[in-house]
């Protein structure tokens, strides 16, 4: 897989995760959690997607 394809795939993943996070924020005081879905202010995590203040990591990406 070339670098462009890898970059496009990563971007698509990040866009998808951002959409999930936005949806969870819109739920606010929603399903099985506090201000989100199964977590606190996010999806299965704290202030992010599967992580802390980021995507799958701490204050960043991976």
PDB file of C-alpha atoms in Angstrom:
ATOM      1  CA  UNK A   1       0.000   0.000   0.000  1.00  0.00           C
ATOM      2  CA  UNK A   2       1.473   3.333  -0.975  1.00  0.00           C
ATOM      3  CA  UNK A   3       1.767   6.330   1.324  1.00  0.00           C
ATOM      4  CA  UNK A   4      -1.100   8.234  -0.301  1.00  0.00           C
ATOM      5  CA  UNK A   5      -3.497   5.321   0.168  1.00  0.00           C
ATOM      6  CA  UNK A   6      -2.386   4.918   3.772  1.00  0.00           C
ATOM      7  CA  UNK A   7      -2.889   8.632   4.421  1.00  0.00           C
ATOM      8  CA  UNK A   8      -6.362   8.572   2.849  1.00  0.00           C
ATOM      9  CA  UNK A   9      -7.346   5.538   4.926  1.00  0.00           C
ATOM     10  CA  UNK A  10      -6.128   7.205   8.126  1.00  0.00           C
ATOM     11  CA  UNK A  11      -8.022  10.393   7.281  1.00  0.00           C
ATOM     12  CA  UNK A  12     -11.219   8.436   6.641  1.00  0.00           C
ATOM     13  CA  UNK A  13     -10.804   6.689   9.994  1.00  0.00           C
ATOM     14  CA  UNK A  14     -10.302   9.986  11.809  1.00  0.00           C
ATOM     15  CA  UNK A  15     -13.325  11.545  10.085  1.00  0.00           C
ATOM     16  CA  UNK A  16     -15.454   8.564  11.113  1.00  0.00           C
ATOM     17  CA  UNK A  17     -14.263   8.739  14.717  1.00  0.00           C
ATOM     18  CA  UNK A  18     -14.880  12.492  14.797  1.00  0.00           C
ATOM     19  CA  UNK A  19     -18.440  11.903  13.573  1.00  0.00           C
ATOM     20  CA  UNK A  20     -18.981   9.346  16.358  1.00  0.00           C
ATOM     21  CA  UNK A  21     -17.655  11.805  18.924  1.00  0.00           C
ATOM     22  CA  UNK A  22     -19.857  14.614  17.578  1.00  0.00           C
ATOM     23  CA  UNK A  23     -22.906  12.347  17.771  1.00  0.00           C
ATOM     24  CA  UNK A  24     -22.088  11.447  21.370  1.00  0.00           C
ATOM     25  CA  UNK A  25     -21.721  15.098  22.284  1.00  0.00           C
ATOM     26  CA  UNK A  26     -25.085  15.839  20.667  1.00  0.00           C
ATOM     27  CA  UNK A  27     -26.708  13.113  22.785  1.00  0.00           C
ATOM     28  CA  UNK A  28     -25.660  14.881  26.000  1.00  0.00           C
ATOM     29  CA  UNK A  29     -26.897  13.077  29.088  1.00  0.00           C
ATOM     30  CA  UNK A  30     -27.605  10.139  26.830  1.00  0.00           C
ATOM     31  CA  UNK A  31     -27.355   6.377  26.910  1.00  0.00           C
ATOM     32  CA  UNK A  32     -25.656   4.354  29.668  1.00  0.00           C
ATOM     33  CA  UNK A  33     -23.255   7.082  30.650  1.00  0.00           C
ATOM     34  CA  UNK A  34     -22.700  10.685  31.515  1.00  0.00           C
ATOM     35  CA  UNK A  35     -22.810  13.137  28.606  1.00  0.00           C
ATOM     36  CA  UNK A  36     -22.266  10.404  26.044  1.00  0.00           C
ATOM     37  CA  UNK A  37     -22.528   6.759  25.164  1.00  0.00           C
ATOM     38  CA  UNK A  38     -21.052   4.211  27.598  1.00  0.00           C
ATOM     39  CA  UNK A  39     -18.554   6.720  28.910  1.00  0.00           C
ATOM     40  CA  UNK A  40     -17.956  10.232  30.067  1.00  0.00           C
ATOM     41  CA  UNK A  41     -18.118  12.977  27.433  1.00  0.00           C
ATOM     42  CA  UNK A  42     -17.405  10.582  24.599  1.00  0.00           C
ATOM     43  CA  UNK A  43     -17.651   7.103  23.236  1.00  0.00           C
ATOM     44  CA  UNK A  44     -16.196   4.368  25.467  1.00  0.00           C
ATOM     45  CA  UNK A  45     -13.669   6.797  26.880  1.00  0.00           C
ATOM     46  CA  UNK A  46     -13.137  10.135  28.493  1.00  0.00           C
ATOM     47  CA  UNK A  47     -13.436  13.232  26.302  1.00  0.00           C
ATOM     48  CA  UNK A  48     -12.650  11.308  23.152  1.00  0.00           C
ATOM     49  CA  UNK A  49     -12.998   8.115  21.241  1.00  0.00           C
ATOM     50  CA  UNK A  50     -11.562   5.041  22.996  1.00  0.00           C
ATOM     51  CA  UNK A  51      -8.991   7.176  24.773  1.00  0.00           C
ATOM     52  CA  UNK A  52      -8.383  10.228  26.848  1.00  0.00           C
ATOM     53  CA  UNK A  53      -8.714  13.601  25.107  1.00  0.00           C
ATOM     54  CA  UNK A  54      -7.918  12.108  21.732  1.00  0.00           C
ATOM     55  CA  UNK A  55      -8.334   9.211  19.401  1.00  0.00           C
ATOM     56  CA  UNK A  56      -7.000   5.885  20.690  1.00  0.00           C
ATOM     57  CA  UNK A  57      -4.413   7.643  22.797  1.00  0.00           C
ATOM     58  CA  UNK A  58      -3.714  10.429  25.187  1.00  0.00           C
ATOM     59  CA  UNK A  59      -3.973  13.976  23.834  1.00  0.00           C
ATOM     60  CA  UNK A  60      -3.309  12.861  20.279  1.00  0.00           C
ATOM     61  CA  UNK A  61      -3.805  10.279  17.608  1.00  0.00           C
ATOM     62  CA  UNK A  62      -2.702   6.675  18.276  1.00  0.00           C
TER      63      UNK A  62
END
